[in-house]
Tab-separated table of C-alpha atoms in Angstrom:
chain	number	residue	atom	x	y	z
A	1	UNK	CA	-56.565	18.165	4.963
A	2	UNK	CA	-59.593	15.515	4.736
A	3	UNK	CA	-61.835	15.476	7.754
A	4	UNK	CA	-64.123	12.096	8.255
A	5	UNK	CA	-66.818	12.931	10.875
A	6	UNK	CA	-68.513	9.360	10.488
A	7	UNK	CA	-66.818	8.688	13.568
A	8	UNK	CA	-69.029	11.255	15.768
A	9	UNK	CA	-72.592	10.012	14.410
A	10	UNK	CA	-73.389	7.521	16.404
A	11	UNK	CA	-71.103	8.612	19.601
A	12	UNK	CA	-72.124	8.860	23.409
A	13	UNK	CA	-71.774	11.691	23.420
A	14	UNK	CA	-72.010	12.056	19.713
A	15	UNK	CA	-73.552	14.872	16.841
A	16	UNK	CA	-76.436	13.311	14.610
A	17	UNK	CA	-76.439	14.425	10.879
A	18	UNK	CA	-79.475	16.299	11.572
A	19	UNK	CA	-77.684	18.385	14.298
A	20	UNK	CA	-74.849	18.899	12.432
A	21	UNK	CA	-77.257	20.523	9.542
A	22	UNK	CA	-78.545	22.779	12.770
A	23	UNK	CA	-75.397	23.620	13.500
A	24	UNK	CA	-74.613	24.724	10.121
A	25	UNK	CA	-76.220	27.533	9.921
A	26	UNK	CA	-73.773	29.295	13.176
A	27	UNK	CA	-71.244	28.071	10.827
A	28	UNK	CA	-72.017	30.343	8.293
A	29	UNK	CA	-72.833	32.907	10.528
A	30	UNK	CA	-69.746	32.565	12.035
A	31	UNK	CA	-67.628	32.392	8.721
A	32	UNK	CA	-69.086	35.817	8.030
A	33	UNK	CA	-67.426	37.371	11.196
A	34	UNK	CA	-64.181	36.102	10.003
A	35	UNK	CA	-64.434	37.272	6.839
A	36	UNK	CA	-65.096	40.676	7.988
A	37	UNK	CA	-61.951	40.431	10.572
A	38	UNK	CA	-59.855	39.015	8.040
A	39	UNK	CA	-60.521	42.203	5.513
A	40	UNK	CA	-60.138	44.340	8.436
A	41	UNK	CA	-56.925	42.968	9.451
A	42	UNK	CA	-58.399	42.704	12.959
A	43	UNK	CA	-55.942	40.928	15.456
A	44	UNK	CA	-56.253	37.411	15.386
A	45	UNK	CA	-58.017	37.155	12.542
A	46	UNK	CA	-55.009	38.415	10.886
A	47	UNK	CA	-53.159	35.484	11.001
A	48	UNK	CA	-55.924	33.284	8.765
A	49	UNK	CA	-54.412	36.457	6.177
A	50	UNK	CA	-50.421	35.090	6.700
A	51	UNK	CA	-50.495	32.933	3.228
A	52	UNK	CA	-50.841	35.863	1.425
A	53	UNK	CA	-48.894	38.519	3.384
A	54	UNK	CA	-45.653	36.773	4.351
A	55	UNK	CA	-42.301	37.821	2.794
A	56	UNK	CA	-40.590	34.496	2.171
A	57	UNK	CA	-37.902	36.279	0.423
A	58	UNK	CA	-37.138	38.619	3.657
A	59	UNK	CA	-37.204	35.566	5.508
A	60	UNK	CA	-34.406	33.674	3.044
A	61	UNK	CA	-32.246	37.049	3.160
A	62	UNK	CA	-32.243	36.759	7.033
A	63	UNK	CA	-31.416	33.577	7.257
A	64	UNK	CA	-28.715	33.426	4.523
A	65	UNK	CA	-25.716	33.522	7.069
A	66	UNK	CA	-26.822	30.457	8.525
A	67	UNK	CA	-27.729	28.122	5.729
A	68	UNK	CA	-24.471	26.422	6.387
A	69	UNK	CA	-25.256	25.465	10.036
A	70	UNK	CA	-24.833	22.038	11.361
A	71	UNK	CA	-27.256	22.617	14.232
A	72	UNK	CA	-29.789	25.076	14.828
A	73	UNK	CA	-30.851	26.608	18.715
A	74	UNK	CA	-34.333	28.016	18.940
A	75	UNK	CA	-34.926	30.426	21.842
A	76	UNK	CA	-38.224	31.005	22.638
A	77	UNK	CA	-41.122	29.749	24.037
A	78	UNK	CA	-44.870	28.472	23.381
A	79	UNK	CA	-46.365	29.824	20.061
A	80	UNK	CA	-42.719	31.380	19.962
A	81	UNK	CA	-41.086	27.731	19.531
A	82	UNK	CA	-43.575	25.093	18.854
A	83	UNK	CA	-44.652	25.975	15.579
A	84	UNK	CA	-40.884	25.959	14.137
A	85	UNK	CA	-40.459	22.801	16.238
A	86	UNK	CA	-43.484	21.586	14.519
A	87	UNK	CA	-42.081	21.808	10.992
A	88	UNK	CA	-38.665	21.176	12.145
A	89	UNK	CA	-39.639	17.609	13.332
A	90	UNK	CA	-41.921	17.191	10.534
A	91	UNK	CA	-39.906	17.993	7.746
A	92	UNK	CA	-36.170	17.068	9.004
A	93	UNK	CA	-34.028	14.521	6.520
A	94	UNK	CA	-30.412	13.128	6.775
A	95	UNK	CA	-28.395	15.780	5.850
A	96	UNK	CA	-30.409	18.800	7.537
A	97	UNK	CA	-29.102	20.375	10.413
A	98	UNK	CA	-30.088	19.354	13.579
A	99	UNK	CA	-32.590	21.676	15.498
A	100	UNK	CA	-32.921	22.003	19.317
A	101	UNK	CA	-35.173	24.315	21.081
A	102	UNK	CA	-34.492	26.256	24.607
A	103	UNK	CA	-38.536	26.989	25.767
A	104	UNK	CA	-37.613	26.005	29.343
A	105	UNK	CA	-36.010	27.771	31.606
A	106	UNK	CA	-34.590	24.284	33.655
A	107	UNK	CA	-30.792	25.094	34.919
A	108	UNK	CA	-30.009	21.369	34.581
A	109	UNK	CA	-31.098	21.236	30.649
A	110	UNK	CA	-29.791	24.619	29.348
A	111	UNK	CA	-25.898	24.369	30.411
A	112	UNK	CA	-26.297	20.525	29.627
A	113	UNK	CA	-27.580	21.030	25.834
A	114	UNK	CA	-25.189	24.277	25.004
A	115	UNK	CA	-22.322	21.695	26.393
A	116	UNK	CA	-23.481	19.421	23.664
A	117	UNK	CA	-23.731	21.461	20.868
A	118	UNK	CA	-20.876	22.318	18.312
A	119	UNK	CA	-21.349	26.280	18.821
A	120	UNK	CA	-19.348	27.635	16.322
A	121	UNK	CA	-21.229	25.662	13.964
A	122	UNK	CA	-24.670	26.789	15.324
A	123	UNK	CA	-27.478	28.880	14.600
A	124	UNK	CA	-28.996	30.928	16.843
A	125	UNK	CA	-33.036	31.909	16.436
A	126	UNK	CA	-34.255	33.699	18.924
A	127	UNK	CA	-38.129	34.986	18.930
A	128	UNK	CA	-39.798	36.896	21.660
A	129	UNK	CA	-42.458	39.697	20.142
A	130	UNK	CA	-42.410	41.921	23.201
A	131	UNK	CA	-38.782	41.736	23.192
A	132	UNK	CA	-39.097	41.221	26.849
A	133	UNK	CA	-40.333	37.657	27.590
A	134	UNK	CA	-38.243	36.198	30.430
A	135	UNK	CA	-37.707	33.003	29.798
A	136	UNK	CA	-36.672	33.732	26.638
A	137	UNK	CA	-34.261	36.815	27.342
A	138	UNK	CA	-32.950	34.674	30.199
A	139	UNK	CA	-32.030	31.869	28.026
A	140	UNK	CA	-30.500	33.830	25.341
A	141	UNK	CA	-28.163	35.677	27.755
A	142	UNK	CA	-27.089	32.402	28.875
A	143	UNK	CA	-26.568	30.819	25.335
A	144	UNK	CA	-24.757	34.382	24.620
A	145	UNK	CA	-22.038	33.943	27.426
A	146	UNK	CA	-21.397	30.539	26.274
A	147	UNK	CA	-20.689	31.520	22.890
A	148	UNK	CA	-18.314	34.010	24.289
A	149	UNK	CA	-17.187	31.766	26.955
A	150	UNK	CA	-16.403	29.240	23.940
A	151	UNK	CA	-14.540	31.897	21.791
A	152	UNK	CA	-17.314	32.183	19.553
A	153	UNK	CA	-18.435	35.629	18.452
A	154	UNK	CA	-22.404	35.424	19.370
A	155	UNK	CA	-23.196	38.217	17.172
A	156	UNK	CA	-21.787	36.624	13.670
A	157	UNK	CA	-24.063	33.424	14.886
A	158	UNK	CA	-27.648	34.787	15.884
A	159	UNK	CA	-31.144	36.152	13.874
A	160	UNK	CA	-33.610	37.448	15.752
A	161	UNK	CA	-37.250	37.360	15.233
A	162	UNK	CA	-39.518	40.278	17.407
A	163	UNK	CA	-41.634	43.382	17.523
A	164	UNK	CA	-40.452	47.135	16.423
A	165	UNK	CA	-40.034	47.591	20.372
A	166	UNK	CA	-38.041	46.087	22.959
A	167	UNK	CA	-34.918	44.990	24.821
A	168	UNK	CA	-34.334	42.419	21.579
A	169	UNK	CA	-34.772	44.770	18.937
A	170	UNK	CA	-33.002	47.209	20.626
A	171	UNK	CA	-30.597	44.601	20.824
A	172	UNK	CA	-30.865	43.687	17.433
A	173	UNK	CA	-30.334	47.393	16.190
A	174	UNK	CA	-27.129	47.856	18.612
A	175	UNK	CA	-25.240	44.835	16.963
A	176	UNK	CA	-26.692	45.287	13.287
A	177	UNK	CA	-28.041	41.255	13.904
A	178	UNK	CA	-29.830	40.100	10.795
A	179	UNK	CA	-33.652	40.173	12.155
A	180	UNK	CA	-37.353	39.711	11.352
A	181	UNK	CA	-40.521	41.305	12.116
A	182	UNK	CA	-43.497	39.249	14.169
A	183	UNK	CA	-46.375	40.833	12.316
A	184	UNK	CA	-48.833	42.721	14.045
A	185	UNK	CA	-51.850	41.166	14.889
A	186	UNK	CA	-51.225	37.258	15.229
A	187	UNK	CA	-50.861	36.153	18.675
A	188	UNK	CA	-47.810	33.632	19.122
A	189	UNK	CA	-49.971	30.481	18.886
A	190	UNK	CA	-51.132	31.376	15.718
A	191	UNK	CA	-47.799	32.848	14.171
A	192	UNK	CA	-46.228	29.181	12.441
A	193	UNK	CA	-46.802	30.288	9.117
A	194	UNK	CA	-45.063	33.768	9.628
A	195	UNK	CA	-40.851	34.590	10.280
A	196	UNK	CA	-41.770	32.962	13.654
A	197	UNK	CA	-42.266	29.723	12.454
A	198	UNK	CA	-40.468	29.962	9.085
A	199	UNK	CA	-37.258	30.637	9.429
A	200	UNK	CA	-35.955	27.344	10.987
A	201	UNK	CA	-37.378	25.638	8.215
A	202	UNK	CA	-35.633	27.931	5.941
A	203	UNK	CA	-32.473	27.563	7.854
A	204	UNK	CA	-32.972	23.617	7.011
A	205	UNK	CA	-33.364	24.449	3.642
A	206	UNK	CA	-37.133	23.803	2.903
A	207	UNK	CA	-39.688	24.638	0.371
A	208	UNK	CA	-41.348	27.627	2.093
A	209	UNK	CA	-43.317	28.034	-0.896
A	210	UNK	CA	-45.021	24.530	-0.813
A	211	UNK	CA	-45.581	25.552	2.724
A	212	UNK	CA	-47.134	28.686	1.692
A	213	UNK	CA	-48.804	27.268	-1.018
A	214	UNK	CA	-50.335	24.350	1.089
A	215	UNK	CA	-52.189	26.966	3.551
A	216	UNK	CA	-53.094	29.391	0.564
A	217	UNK	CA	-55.428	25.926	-0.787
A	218	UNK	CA	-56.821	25.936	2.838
A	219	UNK	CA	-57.492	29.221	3.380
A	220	UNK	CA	-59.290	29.415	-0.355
A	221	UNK	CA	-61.335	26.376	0.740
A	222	UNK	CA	-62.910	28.107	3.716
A	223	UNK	CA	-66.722	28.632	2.929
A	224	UNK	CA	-69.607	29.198	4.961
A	225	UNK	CA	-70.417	25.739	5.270
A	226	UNK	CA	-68.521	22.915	7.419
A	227	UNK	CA	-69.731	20.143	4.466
A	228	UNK	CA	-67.783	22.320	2.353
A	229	UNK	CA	-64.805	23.124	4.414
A	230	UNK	CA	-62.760	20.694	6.414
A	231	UNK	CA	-61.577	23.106	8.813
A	232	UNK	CA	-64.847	24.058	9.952
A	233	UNK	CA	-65.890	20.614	9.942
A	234	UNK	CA	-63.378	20.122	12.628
A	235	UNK	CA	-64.142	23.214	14.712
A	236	UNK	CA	-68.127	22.796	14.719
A	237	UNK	CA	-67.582	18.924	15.626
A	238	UNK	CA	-65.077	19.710	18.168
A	239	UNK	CA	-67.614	22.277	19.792
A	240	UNK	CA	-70.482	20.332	19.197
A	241	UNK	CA	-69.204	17.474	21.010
A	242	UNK	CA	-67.938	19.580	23.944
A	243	UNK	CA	-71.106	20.896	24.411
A	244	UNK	CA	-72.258	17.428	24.952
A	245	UNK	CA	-69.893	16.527	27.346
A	246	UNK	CA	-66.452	15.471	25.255
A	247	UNK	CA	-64.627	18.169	27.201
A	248	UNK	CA	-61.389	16.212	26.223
A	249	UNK	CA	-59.558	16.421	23.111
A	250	UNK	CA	-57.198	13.189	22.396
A	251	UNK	CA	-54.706	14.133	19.446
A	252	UNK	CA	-53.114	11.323	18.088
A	253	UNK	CA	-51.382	11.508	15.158
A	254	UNK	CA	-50.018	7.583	13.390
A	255	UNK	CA	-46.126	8.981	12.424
A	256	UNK	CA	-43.289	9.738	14.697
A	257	UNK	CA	-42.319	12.732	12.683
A	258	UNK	CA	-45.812	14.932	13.622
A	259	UNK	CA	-45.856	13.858	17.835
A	260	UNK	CA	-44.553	17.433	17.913
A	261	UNK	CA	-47.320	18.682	15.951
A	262	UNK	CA	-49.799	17.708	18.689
A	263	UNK	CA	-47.642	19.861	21.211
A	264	UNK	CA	-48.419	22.480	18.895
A	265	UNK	CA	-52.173	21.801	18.642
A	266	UNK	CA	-52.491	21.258	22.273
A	267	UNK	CA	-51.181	25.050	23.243
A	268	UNK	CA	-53.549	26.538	20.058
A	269	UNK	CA	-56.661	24.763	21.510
A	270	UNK	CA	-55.827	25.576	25.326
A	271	UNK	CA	-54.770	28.467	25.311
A	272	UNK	CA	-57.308	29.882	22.720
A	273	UNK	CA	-60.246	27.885	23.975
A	274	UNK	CA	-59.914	27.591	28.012
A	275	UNK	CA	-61.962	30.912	28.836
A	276	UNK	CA	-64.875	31.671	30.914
A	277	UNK	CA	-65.250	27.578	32.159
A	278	UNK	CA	-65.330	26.947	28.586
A	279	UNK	CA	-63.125	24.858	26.564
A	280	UNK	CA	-61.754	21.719	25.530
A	281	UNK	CA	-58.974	20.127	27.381
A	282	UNK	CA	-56.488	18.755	24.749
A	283	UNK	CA	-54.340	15.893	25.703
A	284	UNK	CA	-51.445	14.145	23.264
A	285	UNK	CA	-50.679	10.576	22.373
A	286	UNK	CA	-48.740	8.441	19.603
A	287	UNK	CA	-50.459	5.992	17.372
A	288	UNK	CA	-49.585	3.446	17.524
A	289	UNK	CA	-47.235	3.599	20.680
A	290	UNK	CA	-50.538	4.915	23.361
A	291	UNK	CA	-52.869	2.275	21.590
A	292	UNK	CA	-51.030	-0.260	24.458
A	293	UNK	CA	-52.032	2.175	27.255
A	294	UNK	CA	-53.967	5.180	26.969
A	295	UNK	CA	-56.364	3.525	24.375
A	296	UNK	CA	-57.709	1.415	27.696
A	297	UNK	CA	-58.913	4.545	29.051
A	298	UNK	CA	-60.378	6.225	26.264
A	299	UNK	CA	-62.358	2.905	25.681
A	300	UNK	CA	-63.325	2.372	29.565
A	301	UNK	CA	-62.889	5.520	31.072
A	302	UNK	CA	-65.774	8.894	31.485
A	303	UNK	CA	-67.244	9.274	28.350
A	304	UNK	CA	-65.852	12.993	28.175
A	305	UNK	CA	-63.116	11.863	25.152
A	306	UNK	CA	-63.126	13.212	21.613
A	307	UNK	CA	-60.383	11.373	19.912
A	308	UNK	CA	-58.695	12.918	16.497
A	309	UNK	CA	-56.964	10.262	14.839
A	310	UNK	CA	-54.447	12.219	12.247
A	311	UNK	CA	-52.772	10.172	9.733
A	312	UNK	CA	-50.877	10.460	6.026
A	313	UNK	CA	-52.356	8.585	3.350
A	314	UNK	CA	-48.857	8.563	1.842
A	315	UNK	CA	-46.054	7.161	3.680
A	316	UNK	CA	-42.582	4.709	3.379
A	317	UNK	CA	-43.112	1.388	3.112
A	318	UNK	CA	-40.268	-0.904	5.066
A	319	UNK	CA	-40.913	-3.828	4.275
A	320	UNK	CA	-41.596	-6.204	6.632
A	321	UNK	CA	-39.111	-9.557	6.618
A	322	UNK	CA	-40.203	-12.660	6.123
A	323	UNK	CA	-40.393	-15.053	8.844
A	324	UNK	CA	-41.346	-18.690	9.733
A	325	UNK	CA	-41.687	-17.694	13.903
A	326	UNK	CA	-44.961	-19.473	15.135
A	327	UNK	CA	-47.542	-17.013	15.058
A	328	UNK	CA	-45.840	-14.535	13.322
A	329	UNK	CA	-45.564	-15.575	9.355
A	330	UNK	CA	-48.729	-13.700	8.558
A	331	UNK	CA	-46.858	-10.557	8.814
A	332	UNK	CA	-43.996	-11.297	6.272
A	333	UNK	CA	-44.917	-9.954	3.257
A	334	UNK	CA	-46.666	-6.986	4.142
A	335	UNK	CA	-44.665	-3.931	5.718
A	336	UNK	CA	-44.557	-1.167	8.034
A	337	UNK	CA	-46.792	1.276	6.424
A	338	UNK	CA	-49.468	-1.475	6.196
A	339	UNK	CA	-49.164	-2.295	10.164
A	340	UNK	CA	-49.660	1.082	11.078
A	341	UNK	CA	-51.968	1.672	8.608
A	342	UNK	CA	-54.081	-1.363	10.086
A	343	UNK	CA	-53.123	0.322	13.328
A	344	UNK	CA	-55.043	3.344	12.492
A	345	UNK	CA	-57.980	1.395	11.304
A	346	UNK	CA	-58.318	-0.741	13.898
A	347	UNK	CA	-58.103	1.935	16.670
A	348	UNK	CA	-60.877	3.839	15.236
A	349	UNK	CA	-63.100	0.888	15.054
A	350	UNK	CA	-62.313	-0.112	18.398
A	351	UNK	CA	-63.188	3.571	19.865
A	352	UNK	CA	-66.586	3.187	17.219
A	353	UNK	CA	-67.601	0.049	19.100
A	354	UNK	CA	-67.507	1.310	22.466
A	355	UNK	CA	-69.208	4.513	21.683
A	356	UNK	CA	-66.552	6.633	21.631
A	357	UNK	CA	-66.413	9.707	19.093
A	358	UNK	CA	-63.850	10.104	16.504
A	359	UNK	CA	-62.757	12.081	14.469
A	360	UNK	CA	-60.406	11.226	11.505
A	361	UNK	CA	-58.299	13.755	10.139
A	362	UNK	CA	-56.007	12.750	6.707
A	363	UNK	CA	-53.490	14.972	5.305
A	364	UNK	CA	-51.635	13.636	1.607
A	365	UNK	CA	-48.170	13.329	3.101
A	366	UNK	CA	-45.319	15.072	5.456
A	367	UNK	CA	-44.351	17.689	3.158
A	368	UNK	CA	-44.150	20.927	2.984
A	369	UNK	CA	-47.615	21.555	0.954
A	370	UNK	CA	-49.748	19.019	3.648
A	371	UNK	CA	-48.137	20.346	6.414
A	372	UNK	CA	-48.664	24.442	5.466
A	373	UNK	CA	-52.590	23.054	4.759
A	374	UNK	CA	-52.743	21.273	8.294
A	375	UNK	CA	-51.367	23.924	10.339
A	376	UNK	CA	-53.406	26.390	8.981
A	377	UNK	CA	-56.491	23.893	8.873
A	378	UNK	CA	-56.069	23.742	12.627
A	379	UNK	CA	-55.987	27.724	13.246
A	380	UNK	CA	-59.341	27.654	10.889
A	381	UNK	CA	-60.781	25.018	12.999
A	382	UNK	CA	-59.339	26.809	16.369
A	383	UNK	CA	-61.090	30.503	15.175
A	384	UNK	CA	-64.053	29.095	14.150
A	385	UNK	CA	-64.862	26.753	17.853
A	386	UNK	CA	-64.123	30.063	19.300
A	387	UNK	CA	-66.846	31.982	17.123
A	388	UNK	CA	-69.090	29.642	17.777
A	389	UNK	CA	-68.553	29.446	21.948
A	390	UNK	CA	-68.611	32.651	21.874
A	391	UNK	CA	-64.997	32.940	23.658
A	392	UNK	CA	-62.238	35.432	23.427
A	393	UNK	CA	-59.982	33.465	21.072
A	394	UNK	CA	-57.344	35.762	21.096
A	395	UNK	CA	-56.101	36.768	24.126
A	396	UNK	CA	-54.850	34.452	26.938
A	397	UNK	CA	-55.154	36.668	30.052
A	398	UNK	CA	-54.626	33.571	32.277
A	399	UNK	CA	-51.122	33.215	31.428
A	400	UNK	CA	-50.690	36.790	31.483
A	401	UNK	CA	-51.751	36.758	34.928
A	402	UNK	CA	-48.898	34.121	35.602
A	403	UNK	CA	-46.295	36.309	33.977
A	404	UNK	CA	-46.884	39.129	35.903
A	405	UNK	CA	-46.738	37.011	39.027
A	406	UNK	CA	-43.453	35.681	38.003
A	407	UNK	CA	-41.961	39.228	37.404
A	408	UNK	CA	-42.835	40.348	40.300
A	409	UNK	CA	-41.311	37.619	42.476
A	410	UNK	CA	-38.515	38.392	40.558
A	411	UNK	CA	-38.121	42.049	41.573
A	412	UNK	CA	-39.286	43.453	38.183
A	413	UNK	CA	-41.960	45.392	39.896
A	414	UNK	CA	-44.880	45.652	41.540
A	415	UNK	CA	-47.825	43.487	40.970
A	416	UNK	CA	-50.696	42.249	43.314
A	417	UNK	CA	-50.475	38.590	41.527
A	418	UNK	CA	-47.079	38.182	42.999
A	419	UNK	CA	-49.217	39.070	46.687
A	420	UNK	CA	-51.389	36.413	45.578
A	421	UNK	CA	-48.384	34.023	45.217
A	422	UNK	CA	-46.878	35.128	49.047
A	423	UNK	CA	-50.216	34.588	50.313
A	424	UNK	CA	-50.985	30.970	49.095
A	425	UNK	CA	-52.576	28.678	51.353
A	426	UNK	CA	-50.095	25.527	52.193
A	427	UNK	CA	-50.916	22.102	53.531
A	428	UNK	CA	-47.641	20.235	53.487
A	429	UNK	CA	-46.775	16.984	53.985
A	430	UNK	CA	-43.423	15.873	55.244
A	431	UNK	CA	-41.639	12.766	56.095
């Protein structure tokens, strides 16, 4: 991962070099307390240790079964789904098995997508680490009477990812599934590089050891200074600028194959960062589809944007046709690559001359090794902004709160959130 911060210099609101050379000294600071966390193992910090703890060859004996599967059903949700999703979308070719993902519990899209898939020809991967997560458990009983309802012996079909405890590894245990542990320690949001995130792409038959090798490079590169270390380059920027009033973080990556990739960096930066009226709001567009609208507001709008343009360097070609339409013949000759390319370039100048920051993140290609070196670039970056704001990166008690509210409607128990639901003020409007 290559980080240009050239784009943030001369911002409003912007860093100045000088400032950034400040700043650098939290930075190492800060590096120091991960370090320590990471030897200790401490939770959280665990996950920057996945690269060199994951068993890639307990994740290829799980998944063995399935290797012949002409789709593939994920059942989870947030950092249960996304990251798998991530790699899923990044990494899919021709004859890979197509990969679907129930993280949404909507009772018109669940019976419509099982209806669509070939079932006895599926894989099912379902991750929850408590074991208990509604959504999830809700889905998977749903998926599991279709199977049954379709002749098609669920239990011969389905791995399951989760904790030692729990309705789904009890469930695991009672039908002798093939399953994998969620290790201890790593919050959901940061799990992509463990079974959690893995075993989809090993299911689609790729290189988890490019992955693993591409976030071992990144996690050797981290240093105690952001000149030195791309991922903390992005984190102290990111903060920097939020502290100066970019409290929005545009992700835009230039290929269709990593949009999902910003869904994935949008929950690790919200739900890690959003505490105590801190934060940085992260919002997700498509270079160079979003240069034709949302670009207009990031030009013209509050100046409280940061926008990350994320790009490969190496990419297909397609050559444009040649063609003698009025207007049009200068683009014959050059091709698709080179538009979007230009695309790229031109966005980031246009955001430059308006005063906008940016921040331009490069990865070599969408592989295996770039991708393993992004994600975990992005978790650096994440635990790092969080260091430095001084937040609880780790725990998300907001959505906890929501999740007890929800169970509690529900009838699983007693909880004052679900009061605070029955005793919402109203003001509605009808026709």
């Amino acid at each position: 991962m290559h980080v240009d911060l050239g784009g943030v210099l001369g911002a409003t609101p912007g860093v100045s070099r000088d400032s950034l050379e400040r700043l650098d000294e939290q930075v190492a600071t800060a590096h120091e307390r991960i370090a320590a966390g990471r030897d200790d193992h401490e939770r959280g910090y665990a996950a920057l240790n996945l690269p060199a703890r994951v068993d890639l060859d307990a994740i290829r004996s799980a998944v063995a079964p399935f290797t012949d599967a002409e789709a593939v059903l994920t059942v989870g949700i947030g950092g249960s789904a996304l990251g798998a999703a991530t790699l899923a979308d990044a990494l899919a070719g021709p004859d890979d098995p197509d990969v679907y993902v129930l993280d949404n519990v909507d009772p018109e899209h669940v019976p419509r997508l099982l209806d669509s898939l070939p079932l006895e020809r599926t894989a099912v991967n379902v991750v929850s680490k408590s074991g208990t997560t509604a959504e999830t458990l809700s889905n998977f009983l749903v998926v599991r009477e279709a199977m049954a309802d379709a002749g098609v012996d669920w239990t011969e079909r389905t791995v399951v990812t989760t904790g030692e405890s729990g309705n789904l590894r009890a469930l695991a245990d009672a039908h002798d599934l093939p399953s994998l542990p969620v290790p201890d320690g790593v919050p959901g949001r940061f799990s992509v590089l463990s079974p959690v995130g893995l075993a989809v792409a090993a299911i689609q038959g790729h290189d988890l050891d490019a992955i693993r090798a591409g976030a071992a490079e990144a996690a050797d590169s981290l240093s105690g200074s952001l000149f030195e270390t791309p991922a903390y380059a992005y984190g102290a920027a990111a903060y920097a600028l939020a502290n100066r009033g970019a409290t929005t973080n545009a992700m835009m990556p230039y290929a269709e194959r990593l949009e999902t990739f910003a869904e994935w960096f949008a929950q690790l930066w919200a739900e890690s960062l959003g505490k105590d009226g801190l934060g940085q709001t992260p919002t997700r567009a498509l270079g160079a589809t979003d240069q034709h609208s949302q670009l207009q507001l990031y030009r013209a709008g509050p100046r409280e944007k940061l926008v990350t343009l994320l790009r490969p360097t190496d990419r297909p070609a397609c050559p444009i046709p040649e063609t003698d339409l009025e207007g049009l013949s200068y683009l014959g000759g050059s091709t698709l690559g080179d538009l979007l390319d230009a695309e790229f370039d031109a966005t980031g100048a246009s955001l430059a001359a308006s005063g906008v920051p940016v921040i331009r993140v490069e990865i070599d290609g969408i592989d295996e090794r770039s991708l393993g070196a992004l994600l975990y670039g992005m978790e650096a970056a994440c635990v790092l902004y969080g260091e430095l704001a001084g937040v609880s990166t780790f725990t998300q008690p907001a959505v906890e709160w929501g999740k007890r509210a929800a169970r509690g409607l529900l009838g699983g128990g007693e909880f004052e959130e679900a009061e605070a639901v029955e005793e919402r003020t109203s003001l509605r409007i009808d026709p």
